[in-house]
Short mmCIF file of C-alpha atoms and ligand atoms in Angstrom, two decimals:
data_model
loop_
_atom_site.label_atom_id
_atom_site.label_comp_id
_atom_site.label_asym_id
_atom_site.label_seq_id
_atom_site.Cartn_x
_atom_site.Cartn_y
_atom_site.Cartn_z
CA MET A 23 115.45 101.13 111.90
CA ARG A 24 118.23 99.47 112.01
CA PRO A 25 121.19 101.75 110.19
CA SER A 26 122.20 100.35 107.83
CA GLU A 27 118.43 100.00 106.02
CA LYS A 28 119.13 103.83 106.12
CA SER A 29 118.78 104.94 102.49
CA ALA A 30 122.09 107.35 101.37
CA SER A 31 119.62 109.92 100.03
CA GLN A 32 118.11 109.98 103.58
CA ASP A 33 118.04 113.89 103.32
CA ARG A 34 116.23 113.37 99.89
CA TYR A 35 112.61 114.17 99.48
CA ARG A 36 111.15 110.46 99.30
CA GLY A 37 106.73 109.95 99.33
CA ARG A 38 105.01 106.94 98.63
CA PHE A 39 101.54 105.69 97.82
CA ALA A 40 100.20 102.54 99.78
CA PRO A 41 97.17 101.07 98.00
CA SER A 42 95.59 98.16 99.55
CA PRO A 43 94.92 95.64 96.89
CA THR A 44 91.28 95.25 97.65
CA GLY A 45 89.81 95.51 93.87
CA GLU A 46 90.46 98.01 91.78
CA LEU A 47 92.05 101.50 91.53
CA HIS A 48 89.58 103.86 92.24
CA PHE A 49 88.93 107.68 92.06
CA GLY A 50 89.65 108.12 96.03
CA SER A 51 93.28 106.40 95.09
CA LEU A 52 93.48 108.01 92.18
CA VAL A 53 93.83 111.14 93.51
CA ALA A 54 95.49 109.90 96.06
CA ALA A 55 98.14 109.02 93.97
CA VAL A 56 98.31 112.25 91.26
CA GLY A 57 98.51 114.17 94.67
CA SER A 58 101.20 112.27 96.32
CA TYR A 59 103.31 111.73 92.72
CA LEU A 60 102.86 115.37 92.32
CA GLN A 61 104.34 116.40 95.57
CA ALA A 62 107.35 114.40 95.35
CA ARG A 63 108.07 115.62 91.85
CA ALA A 64 107.58 119.76 93.36
CA SER A 65 109.74 118.54 95.89
CA ASP A 66 112.60 117.32 93.53
CA GLY A 67 112.50 113.07 95.45
CA GLU A 68 111.56 109.99 94.79
CA TRP A 69 108.04 108.45 94.27
CA THR A 70 106.94 104.84 95.06
CA ILE A 71 104.57 102.60 95.14
CA ARG A 72 103.69 100.06 97.91
CA ILE A 73 101.38 97.46 97.66
CA GLU A 74 99.87 97.30 101.23
CA ASP A 75 98.75 93.65 101.30
CA LEU A 76 98.67 93.38 104.97
CA ASP A 77 95.34 91.95 104.85
CA PRO A 78 95.02 88.09 103.16
CA PRO A 79 91.68 87.61 104.05
CA ARG A 80 90.14 90.95 101.82
CA GLU A 81 93.02 90.85 98.75
CA VAL A 82 91.79 90.25 95.75
CA PRO A 83 93.99 88.11 93.98
CA GLY A 84 95.28 90.18 90.61
CA ALA A 85 94.16 93.67 92.30
CA ALA A 86 97.87 94.61 93.09
CA ASP A 87 98.87 94.10 89.47
CA ARG A 88 95.99 95.47 87.82
CA GLN A 89 96.43 99.28 90.06
CA VAL A 90 99.79 99.08 89.36
CA GLU A 91 99.10 98.40 85.80
CA THR A 92 96.48 101.37 86.36
CA LEU A 93 98.76 104.26 87.78
CA ALA A 94 101.41 103.23 84.50
CA ALA A 95 97.97 104.40 82.78
CA PHE A 96 98.16 107.65 84.20
CA GLY A 97 102.23 107.71 84.18
CA LEU A 98 102.56 107.35 87.16
CA LEU A 99 105.19 105.48 87.94
CA SER A 100 107.23 103.87 90.84
CA ASP A 101 110.41 105.30 91.13
CA LEU A 102 112.01 102.33 92.82
CA PRO A 103 110.87 98.56 92.48
CA VAL A 104 107.26 98.02 93.88
CA GLN A 105 107.07 96.33 96.87
CA ARG A 106 104.75 94.30 98.86
CA GLN A 107 104.68 94.68 102.42
CA SER A 108 103.54 91.44 102.55
CA ARG A 109 107.61 90.49 102.66
CA PHE A 110 108.09 92.46 105.54
CA SER A 111 106.43 90.51 107.65
CA ALA A 112 109.33 89.63 109.93
CA ARG A 113 109.94 93.67 110.93
CA HIS A 114 106.55 94.15 111.79
CA HIS A 115 106.55 91.22 114.34
CA ALA A 116 110.21 92.40 115.50
CA ALA A 117 108.59 95.63 115.87
CA LEU A 118 105.56 94.39 117.77
CA ASP A 119 108.31 91.97 120.27
CA ARG A 120 109.46 95.18 121.57
CA LEU A 121 106.25 96.33 121.92
CA VAL A 122 105.85 93.99 124.35
CA GLN A 123 109.30 93.42 126.04
CA ALA A 124 108.89 97.43 126.53
CA GLY A 125 105.93 96.34 128.28
CA LEU A 126 104.31 98.92 125.72
CA ALA A 127 102.19 96.87 124.40
CA PHE A 128 99.93 93.79 125.53
CA PRO A 129 98.04 91.18 125.12
CA CYS A 130 93.90 91.71 124.82
CA ALA A 131 90.90 88.68 125.94
CA CYS A 132 88.60 91.44 124.13
CA THR A 133 86.07 90.89 121.38
CA ARG A 134 84.18 93.54 119.30
CA LYS A 135 81.32 92.92 121.47
CA ASP A 136 83.20 93.49 124.56
CA LEU A 137 83.66 97.16 123.25
CA PRO A 138 81.79 99.92 124.39
CA PRO A 139 79.50 101.23 121.15
CA ASP A 140 82.33 104.00 120.95
CA GLY A 141 84.90 101.73 120.08
CA VAL A 142 87.04 103.56 123.31
CA TYR A 143 89.06 100.99 124.53
CA PRO A 144 88.37 101.00 128.31
CA GLY A 145 91.71 99.69 129.23
CA THR A 146 90.12 96.19 130.53
CA CYS A 147 92.97 94.26 129.95
CA ARG A 148 95.44 96.63 130.19
CA ALA A 149 96.53 95.21 133.92
CA GLY A 150 96.50 91.52 132.95
CA ILE A 151 93.51 89.07 131.26
CA ALA A 152 91.04 88.20 133.69
CA ALA A 153 91.09 84.27 134.37
CA GLY A 154 89.67 82.14 132.44
CA LYS A 155 89.70 84.09 129.54
CA SER A 156 92.63 83.95 126.73
CA ALA A 157 94.79 86.85 124.89
CA ARG A 158 93.29 87.34 121.46
CA SER A 159 95.20 90.57 119.93
CA ILE A 160 97.74 93.00 121.55
CA ARG A 161 97.31 95.91 121.95
CA PHE A 162 99.47 99.12 122.11
CA ARG A 163 99.04 100.80 125.59
CA VAL A 164 98.35 104.78 124.53
CA THR A 165 99.80 107.53 126.72
CA PRO A 166 97.68 109.88 127.67
CA GLY A 167 97.92 113.73 126.76
CA CYS A 168 98.11 115.17 123.32
CA VAL A 169 99.90 114.66 120.45
CA ARG A 170 100.82 118.04 117.99
CA PHE A 171 101.91 117.75 114.36
CA THR A 172 102.06 120.10 111.41
CA ASP A 173 99.88 119.05 108.21
CA ALA A 174 101.15 120.88 104.73
CA LEU A 175 98.28 121.15 103.90
CA LEU A 176 95.38 121.40 107.39
CA GLY A 177 98.22 123.11 109.75
CA PRO A 178 98.95 122.95 113.31
CA GLN A 179 96.81 119.35 114.16
CA GLU A 180 96.17 118.28 117.83
CA GLN A 181 94.92 114.49 118.75
CA THR A 182 94.58 112.69 121.42
CA PRO A 183 94.42 108.97 120.58
CA ALA A 184 94.01 107.90 124.59
CA LEU A 185 90.59 109.30 124.21
CA GLU A 186 89.63 109.28 120.52
CA CYS A 187 90.61 105.43 120.89
CA GLY A 188 92.55 104.50 124.03
CA ASP A 189 94.71 101.21 123.55
CA PHE A 190 94.52 100.83 120.24
CA VAL A 191 94.80 96.42 118.10
CA ILE A 192 98.37 96.16 116.81
CA ARG A 193 98.43 92.76 116.97
CA ARG A 194 94.67 91.07 115.33
CA ALA A 195 93.00 87.88 117.15
CA ASP A 196 93.96 86.22 113.18
CA GLY A 197 97.58 86.93 113.92
CA LEU A 198 98.29 89.56 111.06
CA VAL A 199 100.03 92.63 112.39
CA ALA A 200 97.35 95.44 112.26
CA TYR A 201 97.79 98.40 109.50
CA GLN A 202 98.74 101.13 112.38
CA LEU A 203 102.09 99.00 113.34
CA ALA A 204 102.99 97.80 110.01
CA VAL A 205 102.82 101.28 108.44
CA VAL A 206 104.86 103.21 110.49
CA VAL A 207 107.56 100.50 110.39
CA ASP A 208 107.50 100.64 106.30
CA ASP A 209 107.69 104.10 105.96
CA ALA A 210 110.31 104.75 108.36
CA ALA A 211 111.98 101.43 106.71
CA ALA A 212 111.71 103.21 103.52
CA GLY A 213 113.04 106.79 104.50
CA ILE A 214 109.67 108.08 103.85
CA THR A 215 109.74 111.80 104.49
CA GLN A 216 107.12 112.96 103.77
CA VAL A 217 103.11 110.50 103.87
CA VAL A 218 100.96 111.93 101.33
CA ARG A 219 97.48 110.17 101.80
CA GLY A 220 93.88 110.85 101.42
CA ALA A 221 92.50 112.55 104.59
CA ASP A 222 90.38 109.97 106.02
CA LEU A 223 94.05 108.38 107.05
CA LEU A 224 93.61 111.91 109.25
CA ASP A 225 93.02 110.55 112.86
CA SER A 226 95.05 108.13 112.69
CA THR A 227 98.23 110.02 111.91
CA GLY A 228 97.98 110.73 116.09
CA ARG A 229 98.46 107.00 116.62
CA GLN A 230 100.76 106.59 114.05
CA ILE A 231 103.24 109.30 115.38
CA LEU A 232 102.91 107.83 119.50
CA LEU A 233 104.04 103.97 117.49
CA ALA A 234 106.89 105.88 116.22
CA GLN A 235 107.75 107.43 119.37
CA ALA A 236 107.88 104.12 120.68
CA LEU A 237 109.73 102.78 118.78
CA SER A 238 112.60 105.37 118.26
CA LEU A 239 111.39 106.36 114.63
CA THR A 240 111.12 109.52 113.72
CA PRO A 241 107.84 110.25 112.44
CA PRO A 242 107.52 111.79 107.84
CA GLY A 243 106.01 114.45 108.28
CA TYR A 244 102.15 114.44 107.00
CA LEU A 245 99.83 116.05 104.10
CA HIS A 246 96.27 114.96 103.94
CA LEU A 247 94.72 115.23 100.72
CA PRO A 248 91.03 116.67 100.80
CA LEU A 249 88.49 113.50 100.29
CA VAL A 250 86.04 113.32 96.93
CA VAL A 251 82.33 112.98 98.00
CA ASP A 252 79.53 113.10 95.67
CA ALA A 253 77.31 116.26 94.57
CA ALA A 254 75.63 115.16 97.71
CA GLY A 255 78.60 115.53 100.12
CA ARG A 256 78.56 111.59 100.64
CA LYS A 257 81.56 109.92 100.56
CA LEU A 258 82.46 108.50 96.70
CA SER A 259 81.49 105.54 96.55
CA LYS A 260 84.00 103.02 95.53
CA SER A 261 81.21 100.86 93.11
CA GLN A 262 82.68 100.66 89.92
CA ARG A 263 80.29 101.61 88.09
CA ASP A 264 80.16 104.83 89.61
CA ASP A 265 83.80 105.46 89.35
CA PRO A 266 85.66 107.24 86.85
CA VAL A 267 88.46 105.64 86.56
CA ARG A 268 86.07 103.29 85.34
CA ARG A 269 83.67 105.76 83.52
CA HIS A 270 86.19 107.91 81.75
CA PRO A 271 89.11 107.18 79.08
CA ALA A 272 92.21 108.06 81.14
CA ALA A 273 92.61 112.17 80.43
CA THR A 274 89.36 112.74 81.88
CA ALA A 275 89.24 110.36 84.71
CA LEU A 276 93.23 112.54 85.01
CA ARG A 277 91.40 116.15 84.99
CA LEU A 278 89.19 114.98 87.04
CA ALA A 279 91.36 114.24 89.76
CA LEU A 280 93.65 116.81 88.98
CA ARG A 281 90.55 119.01 89.56
CA ALA A 282 89.97 117.59 92.62
CA LEU A 283 93.09 119.12 93.67
CA GLY A 284 92.72 122.21 92.66
CA HIS A 285 94.61 122.24 89.20
CA GLU A 286 92.61 120.97 86.70
CA PRO A 287 94.66 121.94 83.48
CA PRO A 288 93.22 124.60 80.56
CA ALA A 289 91.05 122.42 78.73
CA GLY A 290 94.08 122.58 75.49
CA THR A 291 96.06 120.22 77.65
CA ARG A 292 94.93 116.92 77.13
CA SER A 293 96.92 114.22 77.09
CA VAL A 294 97.46 112.28 80.37
CA THR A 295 101.07 113.14 79.53
CA ALA A 296 100.67 117.34 79.12
CA GLN A 297 97.79 117.23 82.32
CA LEU A 298 100.68 114.77 83.97
CA ALA A 299 103.32 117.85 82.93
CA TRP A 300 101.36 120.48 83.30
CA ALA A 301 100.17 119.57 86.54
CA ARG A 302 103.91 119.25 87.85
CA ALA A 303 105.36 122.45 86.98
CA GLU A 304 102.21 124.51 88.60
CA TRP A 305 102.21 122.40 91.61
CA ASN A 306 101.20 124.55 94.34
CA ILE A 307 99.97 123.56 98.40
CA ALA A 308 98.37 126.90 98.46
CA ALA A 309 95.92 125.72 95.65
CA LEU A 310 94.62 122.56 97.20
CA PRO A 311 91.40 122.56 98.47
CA GLN A 312 90.61 121.92 102.54
CA GLY A 313 87.65 120.39 102.75
CA PRO A 314 85.87 117.81 101.06
CA VAL A 315 85.82 118.31 97.22
CA ALA A 316 82.60 117.27 95.21
CA ILE A 317 83.05 115.51 91.48
CA ASP A 318 79.87 115.17 89.60
CA VAL A 319 81.19 110.93 89.01
CA GLN A 320 77.34 110.54 86.61
CA GLY A 321 78.52 113.67 85.11
CA ASP A 322 81.15 114.42 82.05
CA GLY A 323 83.58 115.53 83.41
CA GLN A 324 83.28 119.36 82.99
CA ARG A 325 80.48 120.16 85.53
CA ASP A 326 79.97 120.42 88.85
CA TYR A 327 83.09 121.15 90.93
CA THR A 328 82.59 122.83 94.04
CA PRO A 329 86.29 123.20 96.21
CA GLU A 330 85.55 124.13 99.53
CA ARG A 331 89.03 126.17 100.57
CA ASN A 332 87.58 127.32 104.28
CA ALA A 333 90.85 126.49 106.46
CA ASN A 334 88.71 126.17 109.16
CA GLN A 335 86.16 123.37 107.31
CA SER A 336 85.91 120.35 109.26
CA ILE A 337 86.66 116.89 107.03
N1 LIG B 423 96.00 101.83 102.12
C1 LIG B 423 95.63 102.81 102.42
C2 LIG B 423 94.49 103.08 101.06
O1 LIG B 423 94.68 102.05 100.14
C3 LIG B 423 96.43 103.60 102.65
C4 LIG B 423 97.41 103.76 103.78
C5 LIG B 423 98.29 105.10 104.19
O2 LIG B 423 98.69 105.77 103.30
O3 LIG B 423 98.51 105.59 104.94
O4 LIG B 423 93.50 104.15 101.51
#
């Protein structure tokens, strides 16, 4: 990040919600949006929406606008103009070039079927591409050892990307810059101080910290919100039919999202505005569940809530 890109209020909390425009806003995303919004408000900071449109083949036309409209129906309005990450492709590629030139990334000829079943890259092209093969992707050269960080909800974390994934792709075979790199570059450029997102992205954090360090960027803080699962403990399906955001009026869907976050307003607090105001006033990280949260999406939004507050529970 060049100094000119630093925000004037760099010390002020700035959070973001970064949905991928691959469909309608689903319930898991609503929970992440509400959690990141409330954390920003409780920190007297700014909250921004950034559309993660990095994968045109998976993008659904019109989905980004509909997601922003859906968020607005919940009172979740970006404090700064909504941004689209595709607009930042020049700086993504500049970061990629820097990594390659510094020898911190390398071209790789492997296809998916060249990789072992565990998906951990065995270093095949680290020292160069075998004769007769040609470069497809670019991988980040992962340093050995542990990455340590403290998640604001889950506490101290230790990840070893070298063992968990190995050298990972930062430019895909189709030429697109991978999420892992773009998210690091764009969070830094936007002066994001804390990333609040779903626990399904916890595993990516070590990789993102390594990339930030390689680019001499200061990584943001992190808070990973509980995953929402169905009554049988399965990750909530993205099926539109089952999705509370579609199934229920906004006030009920918001109540469910706040319930998933351990902040369900009293029954008499009904409207979207009143619920959000209540949650803003009451927001407390200590009340957030640390493990997966079961929500009965088929129900009427009033039943079957079993937050798991055990700090040691794996997620
Ligand atoms: N686009 C991701 C999602 O929709 C979020 C990525 C992030 O917050 O870093 O789950």
